[in-house]
């Protein structure tokens, strides 16, 4: 049976106190931030949400556009990376509320290709 050493107890007590003080300090900072948000009505400015990014192998996007629209709506996608679009230079595809950037197969035949759908209200630029 292990005996309890007074020095070990003191050390653990000091660590516990330090952790408790840190937690209390962080909670006070959070409370101050919350009061400032309420005072200046900045609730919307400090709202953080996750960015939903998905990957979709279309195997011909024009033929599966309705499935894609349903998927985006159900999962509230922000960005969708799409492979196998099978677009050519004559292809036209649009989903309301999204910007699309795409590349076609180099020989401009209906195979390969990739696209990216980005929700319209997300600021972005093409490199």
GROMACS .gro file of N, CA and C in nm:
model
  381
    1UNK      N    1   0.083  -0.117   0.000
    1UNK     CA    2   0.000   0.000   0.000
    1UNK      C    3   0.088   0.124   0.000
    2UNK      N    4   0.054   0.219  -0.087
    2UNK     CA    5   0.133   0.340  -0.102
    2UNK      C    6   0.094   0.441   0.005
    3UNK      N    7   0.195   0.501   0.065
    3UNK     CA    8   0.167   0.602   0.167
    3UNK      C    9   0.156   0.738   0.099
    4UNK      N   10   0.076   0.821   0.158
    4UNK     CA   11   0.055   0.955   0.103
    4UNK      C   12   0.160   1.047   0.163
    5UNK      N   13   0.236   1.105   0.075
    5UNK     CA   14   0.343   1.196   0.113
    5UNK      C   15   0.286   1.337   0.119
    6UNK      N   16   0.315   1.409   0.226
    6UNK     CA   17   0.263   1.545   0.242
    6UNK      C   18   0.310   1.636   0.129
    7UNK      N   19   0.432   1.617   0.082
    7UNK     CA   20   0.486   1.697  -0.028
    7UNK      C   21   0.407   1.672  -0.156
    8UNK      N   22   0.370   1.546  -0.184
    8UNK     CA   23   0.289   1.513  -0.302
    8UNK      C   24   0.152   1.579  -0.294
    9UNK      N   25   0.094   1.575  -0.175
    9UNK     CA   26  -0.039   1.636  -0.155
    9UNK      C   27  -0.030   1.787  -0.179
   10UNK      N   28   0.072   1.850  -0.126
   10UNK     CA   29   0.089   1.995  -0.145
   10UNK      C   30   0.110   2.029  -0.293
   11UNK      N   31   0.191   1.948  -0.360
   11UNK     CA   32   0.218   1.972  -0.502
   11UNK      C   33   0.090   1.958  -0.584
   12UNK      N   34   0.012   1.853  -0.558
   12UNK     CA   35  -0.113   1.833  -0.631
   12UNK      C   36  -0.214   1.941  -0.597
   13UNK      N   37  -0.214   1.986  -0.474
   13UNK     CA   38  -0.304   2.094  -0.434
   13UNK      C   39  -0.268   2.222  -0.508
   14UNK      N   40  -0.139   2.251  -0.518
   14UNK     CA   41  -0.095   2.371  -0.589
   14UNK      C   42  -0.131   2.365  -0.738
   15UNK      N   43  -0.114   2.248  -0.799
   15UNK     CA   44  -0.151   2.230  -0.940
   15UNK      C   45  -0.301   2.251  -0.956
   16UNK      N   46  -0.381   2.194  -0.868
   16UNK     CA   47  -0.526   2.208  -0.873
   16UNK      C   48  -0.565   2.355  -0.858
   17UNK      N   49  -0.500   2.427  -0.767
   17UNK     CA   50  -0.529   2.569  -0.748
   17UNK      C   51  -0.495   2.648  -0.874
   18UNK      N   52  -0.381   2.618  -0.934
   18UNK     CA   53  -0.339   2.689  -1.055
   18UNK      C   54  -0.438   2.665  -1.168
   19UNK      N   55  -0.482   2.541  -1.184
   19UNK     CA   56  -0.580   2.508  -1.288
   19UNK      C   57  -0.711   2.580  -1.261
   20UNK      N   58  -0.755   2.578  -1.137
   20UNK     CA   59  -0.880   2.644  -1.099
   20UNK      C   60  -0.871   2.794  -1.126
   21UNK      N   61  -0.760   2.857  -1.089
   21UNK     CA   62  -0.742   3.000  -1.113
   21UNK      C   63  -0.744   3.031  -1.263
   22UNK      N   64  -0.683   2.946  -1.344
   22UNK     CA   65  -0.682   2.967  -1.489
   22UNK      C   66  -0.824   2.957  -1.545
   23UNK      N   67  -0.898   2.857  -1.500
   23UNK     CA   68  -1.037   2.840  -1.547
   23UNK      C   69  -1.121   2.961  -1.507
   24UNK      N   70  -1.106   3.007  -1.384
   24UNK     CA   71  -1.182   3.123  -1.337
   24UNK      C   72  -1.146   3.247  -1.420
   25UNK      N   73  -1.017   3.265  -1.449
   25UNK     CA   74  -0.974   3.380  -1.530
   25UNK      C   75  -1.034   3.373  -1.670
   26UNK      N   76  -1.032   3.255  -1.730
   26UNK     CA   77  -1.090   3.238  -1.864
   26UNK      C   78  -1.240   3.263  -1.863
   27UNK      N   79  -1.307   3.215  -1.761
   27UNK     CA   80  -1.453   3.237  -1.750
   27UNK      C   81  -1.483   3.385  -1.735
   28UNK      N   82  -1.401   3.457  -1.656
   28UNK     CA   83  -1.420   3.601  -1.640
   28UNK      C   84  -1.399   3.674  -1.773
   29UNK      N   85  -1.298   3.632  -1.850
   29UNK     CA   86  -1.276   3.693  -1.981
   29UNK      C   87  -1.394   3.668  -2.073
   30UNK      N   88  -1.446   3.546  -2.071
   30UNK     CA   89  -1.562   3.513  -2.153
   30UNK      C   90  -1.683   3.595  -2.112
   31UNK      N   91  -1.703   3.611  -1.981
   31UNK     CA   92  -1.814   3.692  -1.931
   31UNK      C   93  -1.800   3.836  -1.977
   32UNK      N   94  -1.679   3.892  -1.969
   32UNK     CA   95  -1.654   4.029  -2.014
   32UNK      C   96  -1.683   4.042  -2.163
   33UNK      N   97  -1.637   3.943  -2.242
   33UNK     CA   98  -1.663   3.946  -2.386
   33UNK      C   99  -1.812   3.942  -2.414
   34UNK      N  100  -1.884   3.858  -2.343
   34UNK     CA  101  -2.029   3.845  -2.362
   34UNK      C  102  -2.098   3.975  -2.327
   35UNK      N  103  -2.056   4.039  -2.217
   35UNK     CA  104  -2.115   4.167  -2.179
   35UNK      C  105  -2.088   4.273  -2.284
   36UNK      N  106  -1.966   4.273  -2.340
   36UNK     CA  107  -1.933   4.369  -2.446
   36UNK      C  108  -2.017   4.344  -2.570
   37UNK      N  109  -2.036   4.217  -2.604
   37UNK     CA  110  -2.118   4.183  -2.720
   37UNK      C  111  -2.260   4.232  -2.699
   38UNK      N  112  -2.315   4.209  -2.580
   38UNK     CA  113  -2.451   4.254  -2.552
   38UNK      C  114  -2.459   4.407  -2.549
   39UNK      N  115  -2.357   4.472  -2.494
   39UNK     CA  116  -2.357   4.618  -2.483
   39UNK      C  117  -2.354   4.683  -2.621
   40UNK      N  118  -2.274   4.628  -2.713
   40UNK     CA  119  -2.260   4.687  -2.845
   40UNK      C  120  -2.344   4.617  -2.951
   41UNK      N  121  -2.424   4.520  -2.909
   41UNK     CA  122  -2.510   4.445  -3.000
   41UNK      C  123  -2.431   4.388  -3.117
   42UNK      N  124  -2.322   4.318  -3.086
   42UNK     CA  125  -2.237   4.259  -3.189
   42UNK      C  126  -2.256   4.109  -3.201
   43UNK      N  127  -2.368   4.058  -3.158
   43UNK     CA  128  -2.388   3.914  -3.157
   43UNK      C  129  -2.363   3.851  -3.293
   44UNK      N  130  -2.415   3.912  -3.398
   44UNK     CA  131  -2.398   3.854  -3.531
   44UNK      C  132  -2.254   3.861  -3.579
   45UNK      N  133  -2.182   3.962  -3.538
   45UNK     CA  134  -2.044   3.977  -3.581
   45UNK      C  135  -1.953   3.871  -3.519
   46UNK      N  136  -1.993   3.815  -3.407
   46UNK     CA  137  -1.908   3.719  -3.338
   46UNK      C  138  -1.962   3.576  -3.346
   47UNK      N  139  -2.046   3.550  -3.444
   47UNK     CA  140  -2.100   3.416  -3.461
   47UNK      C  141  -2.006   3.337  -3.552
   48UNK      N  142  -1.963   3.223  -3.506
   48UNK     CA  143  -1.874   3.138  -3.583
   48UNK      C  144  -1.946   3.009  -3.619
   49UNK      N  145  -1.936   2.970  -3.744
   49UNK     CA  146  -1.996   2.845  -3.787
   49UNK      C  147  -1.894   2.766  -3.867
   50UNK      N  148  -1.919   2.639  -3.878
   50UNK     CA  149  -1.829   2.552  -3.954
   50UNK      C  150  -1.858   2.568  -4.103
   51UNK      N  151  -1.758   2.549  -4.182
   51UNK     CA  152  -1.771   2.552  -4.327
   51UNK      C  153  -1.794   2.409  -4.373
   52UNK      N  154  -1.905   2.384  -4.441
   52UNK     CA  155  -1.936   2.249  -4.488
   52UNK      C  156  -1.882   2.231  -4.630
   53UNK      N  157  -1.787   2.140  -4.643
   53UNK     CA  158  -1.723   2.111  -4.771
   53UNK      C  159  -1.749   1.966  -4.806
   54UNK      N  160  -1.792   1.942  -4.929
   54UNK     CA  161  -1.820   1.806  -4.973
   54UNK      C  162  -1.748   1.772  -5.102
   55UNK      N  163  -1.741   1.643  -5.130
   55UNK     CA  164  -1.681   1.592  -5.254
   55UNK      C  165  -1.784   1.506  -5.323
   56UNK      N  166  -1.797   1.521  -5.455
   56UNK     CA  167  -1.901   1.450  -5.530
   56UNK      C  168  -1.840   1.399  -5.661
   57UNK      N  169  -1.847   1.270  -5.687
   57UNK     CA  170  -1.807   1.216  -5.816
   57UNK      C  171  -1.934   1.208  -5.900
   58UNK      N  172  -1.945   1.298  -5.996
   58UNK     CA  173  -2.071   1.315  -6.069
   58UNK      C  174  -2.093   1.210  -6.177
   59UNK      N  175  -1.987   1.162  -6.241
   59UNK     CA  176  -2.001   1.071  -6.355
   59UNK      C  177  -2.097   1.130  -6.457
   60UNK      N  178  -2.076   1.257  -6.488
   60UNK     CA  179  -2.162   1.330  -6.581
   60UNK      C  180  -2.256   1.420  -6.503
   61UNK      N  181  -2.214   1.541  -6.476
   61UNK     CA  182  -2.291   1.631  -6.389
   61UNK      C  183  -2.426   1.668  -6.450
   62UNK      N  184  -2.433   1.689  -6.578
   62UNK     CA  185  -2.561   1.726  -6.640
   62UNK      C  186  -2.666   1.617  -6.619
   63UNK      N  187  -2.623   1.490  -6.619
   63UNK     CA  188  -2.718   1.380  -6.602
   63UNK      C  189  -2.760   1.358  -6.456
   64UNK      N  190  -2.687   1.418  -6.363
   64UNK     CA  191  -2.716   1.395  -6.220
   64UNK      C  192  -2.739   1.527  -6.147
   65UNK      N  193  -2.783   1.628  -6.217
   65UNK     CA  194  -2.798   1.760  -6.156
   65UNK      C  195  -2.905   1.763  -6.047
   66UNK      N  196  -3.014   1.692  -6.065
   66UNK     CA  197  -3.120   1.693  -5.964
   66UNK      C  198  -3.073   1.626  -5.835
   67UNK      N  199  -2.998   1.516  -5.848
   67UNK     CA  200  -2.942   1.450  -5.729
   67UNK      C  201  -2.850   1.546  -5.654
   68UNK      N  202  -2.769   1.618  -5.730
   68UNK     CA  203  -2.676   1.712  -5.670
   68UNK      C  204  -2.750   1.824  -5.597
   69UNK      N  205  -2.852   1.879  -5.659
   69UNK     CA  206  -2.931   1.986  -5.596
   69UNK      C  207  -2.994   1.938  -5.466
   70UNK      N  208  -3.045   1.817  -5.464
   70UNK     CA  209  -3.104   1.760  -5.342
   70UNK      C  210  -2.997   1.743  -5.235
   71UNK      N  211  -2.880   1.691  -5.274
   71UNK     CA  212  -2.770   1.671  -5.179
   71UNK      C  213  -2.729   1.804  -5.115
   72UNK      N  214  -2.714   1.907  -5.198
   72UNK     CA  215  -2.673   2.038  -5.148
   72UNK      C  216  -2.777   2.093  -5.051
   73UNK      N  217  -2.903   2.077  -5.086
   73UNK     CA  218  -3.011   2.131  -5.002
   73UNK      C  219  -3.019   2.056  -4.869
   74UNK      N  220  -3.013   1.925  -4.871
   74UNK     CA  221  -3.024   1.844  -4.749
   74UNK      C  222  -2.907   1.871  -4.654
   75UNK      N  223  -2.787   1.881  -4.710
   75UNK     CA  224  -2.666   1.891  -4.627
   75UNK      C  225  -2.616   2.035  -4.608
   76UNK      N  226  -2.688   2.133  -4.665
   76UNK     CA  227  -2.653   2.275  -4.649
   76UNK      C  228  -2.505   2.298  -4.681
   77UNK      N  229  -2.464   2.253  -4.798
   77UNK     CA  230  -2.324   2.261  -4.838
   77UNK      C  231  -2.282   2.406  -4.866
   78UNK      N  232  -2.161   2.439  -4.823
   78UNK     CA  233  -2.102   2.569  -4.853
   78UNK      C  234  -2.013   2.559  -4.977
   79UNK      N  235  -1.936   2.453  -4.985
   79UNK     CA  236  -1.844   2.431  -5.097
   79UNK      C  237  -1.857   2.285  -5.138
   80UNK      N  238  -1.862   2.261  -5.267
   80UNK     CA  239  -1.868   2.124  -5.316
   80UNK      C  240  -1.765   2.107  -5.427
   81UNK      N  241  -1.676   2.010  -5.410
   81UNK     CA  242  -1.574   1.977  -5.509
   81UNK      C  243  -1.627   1.862  -5.592
   82UNK      N  244  -1.631   1.878  -5.723
   82UNK     CA  245  -1.696   1.779  -5.810
   82UNK      C  246  -1.595   1.725  -5.911
   83UNK      N  247  -1.590   1.594  -5.923
   83UNK     CA  248  -1.505   1.530  -6.023
   83UNK      C  249  -1.592   1.464  -6.129
   84UNK      N  250  -1.530   1.434  -6.244
   84UNK     CA  251  -1.599   1.367  -6.355
   84UNK      C  252  -1.724   1.444  -6.401
   85UNK      N  253  -1.707   1.573  -6.427
   85UNK     CA  254  -1.821   1.654  -6.472
   85UNK      C  255  -1.864   1.620  -6.613
   86UNK      N  256  -1.770   1.577  -6.696
   86UNK     CA  257  -1.795   1.544  -6.837
   86UNK      C  258  -1.846   1.665  -6.916
   87UNK      N  259  -1.803   1.786  -6.878
   87UNK     CA  260  -1.840   1.907  -6.949
   87UNK      C  261  -1.754   1.924  -7.074
   88UNK      N  262  -1.809   1.993  -7.172
   88UNK     CA  263  -1.734   2.039  -7.289
   88UNK      C  264  -1.748   2.191  -7.293
   89UNK      N  265  -1.688   2.253  -7.394
   89UNK     CA  266  -1.699   2.399  -7.404
   89UNK      C  267  -1.843   2.443  -7.430
   90UNK      N  268  -1.929   2.350  -7.474
   90UNK     CA  269  -2.069   2.382  -7.501
   90UNK      C  270  -2.159   2.359  -7.380
   91UNK      N  271  -2.107   2.303  -7.274
   91UNK     CA  272  -2.189   2.270  -7.156
   91UNK      C  273  -2.226   2.396  -7.078
   92UNK      N  274  -2.347   2.393  -7.023
   92UNK     CA  275  -2.393   2.501  -6.936
   92UNK      C  276  -2.457   2.437  -6.814
   93UNK      N  277  -2.413   2.482  -6.698
   93UNK     CA  278  -2.467   2.426  -6.574
   93UNK      C  279  -2.469   2.536  -6.469
   94UNK      N  280  -2.580   2.546  -6.398
   94UNK     CA  281  -2.591   2.649  -6.295
   94UNK      C  282  -2.681   2.598  -6.183
   95UNK      N  283  -2.644   2.631  -6.060
   95UNK     CA  284  -2.730   2.607  -5.944
   95UNK      C  285  -2.749   2.742  -5.876
   96UNK      N  286  -2.873   2.789  -5.864
   96UNK     CA  287  -2.899   2.919  -5.801
   96UNK      C  288  -2.840   2.924  -5.659
   97UNK      N  289  -2.777   3.037  -5.628
   97UNK     CA  290  -2.718   3.056  -5.496
   97UNK      C  291  -2.574   3.008  -5.486
   98UNK      N  292  -2.517   2.959  -5.598
   98UNK     CA  293  -2.379   2.909  -5.599
   98UNK      C  294  -2.303   2.965  -5.719
   99UNK      N  295  -2.175   2.988  -5.700
   99UNK     CA  296  -2.084   3.021  -5.810
   99UNK      C  297  -2.012   2.893  -5.848
  100UNK      N  298  -1.991   2.874  -5.978
  100UNK     CA  299  -1.923   2.753  -6.022
  100UNK      C  300  -1.797   2.789  -6.099
  101UNK      N  301  -1.690   2.718  -6.067
  101UNK     CA  302  -1.563   2.729  -6.139
  101UNK      C  303  -1.532   2.587  -6.187
  102UNK      N  304  -1.494   2.573  -6.314
  102UNK     CA  305  -1.473   2.437  -6.365
  102UNK      C  306  -1.362   2.432  -6.470
  103UNK      N  307  -1.312   2.313  -6.490
  103UNK     CA  308  -1.217   2.285  -6.598
  103UNK      C  309  -1.270   2.164  -6.674
  104UNK      N  310  -1.249   2.166  -6.805
  104UNK     CA  311  -1.291   2.055  -6.889
  104UNK      C  312  -1.172   1.966  -6.920
  105UNK      N  313  -1.200   1.851  -6.976
  105UNK     CA  314  -1.093   1.762  -7.021
  105UNK      C  315  -1.015   1.835  -7.130
  106UNK      N  316  -0.883   1.819  -7.133
  106UNK     CA  317  -0.801   1.894  -7.231
  106UNK      C  318  -0.842   1.876  -7.377
  107UNK      N  319  -0.896   1.759  -7.414
  107UNK     CA  320  -0.934   1.741  -7.555
  107UNK      C  321  -1.079   1.784  -7.581
  108UNK      N  322  -1.142   1.848  -7.481
  108UNK     CA  323  -1.278   1.901  -7.491
  108UNK      C  324  -1.383   1.795  -7.525
  109UNK      N  325  -1.357   1.671  -7.488
  109UNK     CA  326  -1.457   1.565  -7.503
  109UNK      C  327  -1.530   1.548  -7.370
  110UNK      N  328  -1.650   1.492  -7.376
  110UNK     CA  329  -1.734   1.477  -7.257
  110UNK      C  330  -1.681   1.363  -7.169
  111UNK      N  331  -1.570   1.389  -7.104
  111UNK     CA  332  -1.514   1.296  -7.008
  111UNK      C  333  -1.425   1.375  -6.913
  112UNK      N  334  -1.397   1.317  -6.796
  112UNK     CA  335  -1.314   1.384  -6.697
  112UNK      C  336  -1.373   1.517  -6.655
  113UNK      N  337  -1.288   1.609  -6.621
  113UNK     CA  338  -1.330   1.743  -6.581
  113UNK      C  339  -1.359   1.752  -6.432
  114UNK      N  340  -1.346   1.873  -6.382
  114UNK     CA  341  -1.373   1.897  -6.240
  114UNK      C  342  -1.440   2.033  -6.224
  115UNK      N  343  -1.507   2.050  -6.112
  115UNK     CA  344  -1.576   2.176  -6.085
  115UNK      C  345  -1.577   2.201  -5.935
  116UNK      N  346  -1.601   2.326  -5.901
  116UNK     CA  347  -1.616   2.365  -5.762
  116UNK      C  348  -1.738   2.456  -5.753
  117UNK      N  349  -1.830   2.421  -5.666
  117UNK     CA  350  -1.945   2.506  -5.637
  117UNK      C  351  -1.920   2.574  -5.504
  118UNK      N  352  -1.934   2.705  -5.501
  118UNK     CA  353  -1.913   2.782  -5.379
  118UNK      C  354  -2.036   2.869  -5.357
  119UNK      N  355  -2.090   2.861  -5.237
  119UNK     CA  356  -2.209   2.940  -5.205
  119UNK      C  357  -2.183   3.086  -5.238
  120UNK      N  358  -2.280   3.152  -5.300
  120UNK     CA  359  -2.263   3.288  -5.353
  120UNK      C  360  -2.225   3.390  -5.247
  121UNK      N  361  -2.268   3.372  -5.124
  121UNK     CA  362  -2.238   3.471  -5.022
  121UNK      C  363  -2.103   3.450  -4.954
  122UNK      N  364  -2.024   3.354  -5.002
  122UNK     CA  365  -1.889   3.332  -4.949
  122UNK      C  366  -1.791   3.407  -5.039
  123UNK      N  367  -1.717   3.499  -4.980
  123UNK     CA  368  -1.620   3.576  -5.059
  123UNK      C  369  -1.505   3.484  -5.097
  124UNK      N  370  -1.469   3.490  -5.225
  124UNK     CA  371  -1.359   3.407  -5.275
  124UNK      C  372  -1.309   3.469  -5.406
  125UNK      N  373  -1.194   3.424  -5.449
  125UNK     CA  374  -1.143   3.466  -5.579
  125UNK      C  375  -1.063   3.351  -5.641
  126UNK      N  376  -1.057   3.350  -5.771
  126UNK     CA  377  -0.988   3.246  -5.845
  126UNK      C  378  -0.841   3.285  -5.857
  127UNK      N  379  -0.754   3.190  -5.830
  127UNK     CA  380  -0.609   3.216  -5.843
  127UNK      C  381  -0.563   3.188  -5.984
   0.00000   0.00000   0.00000
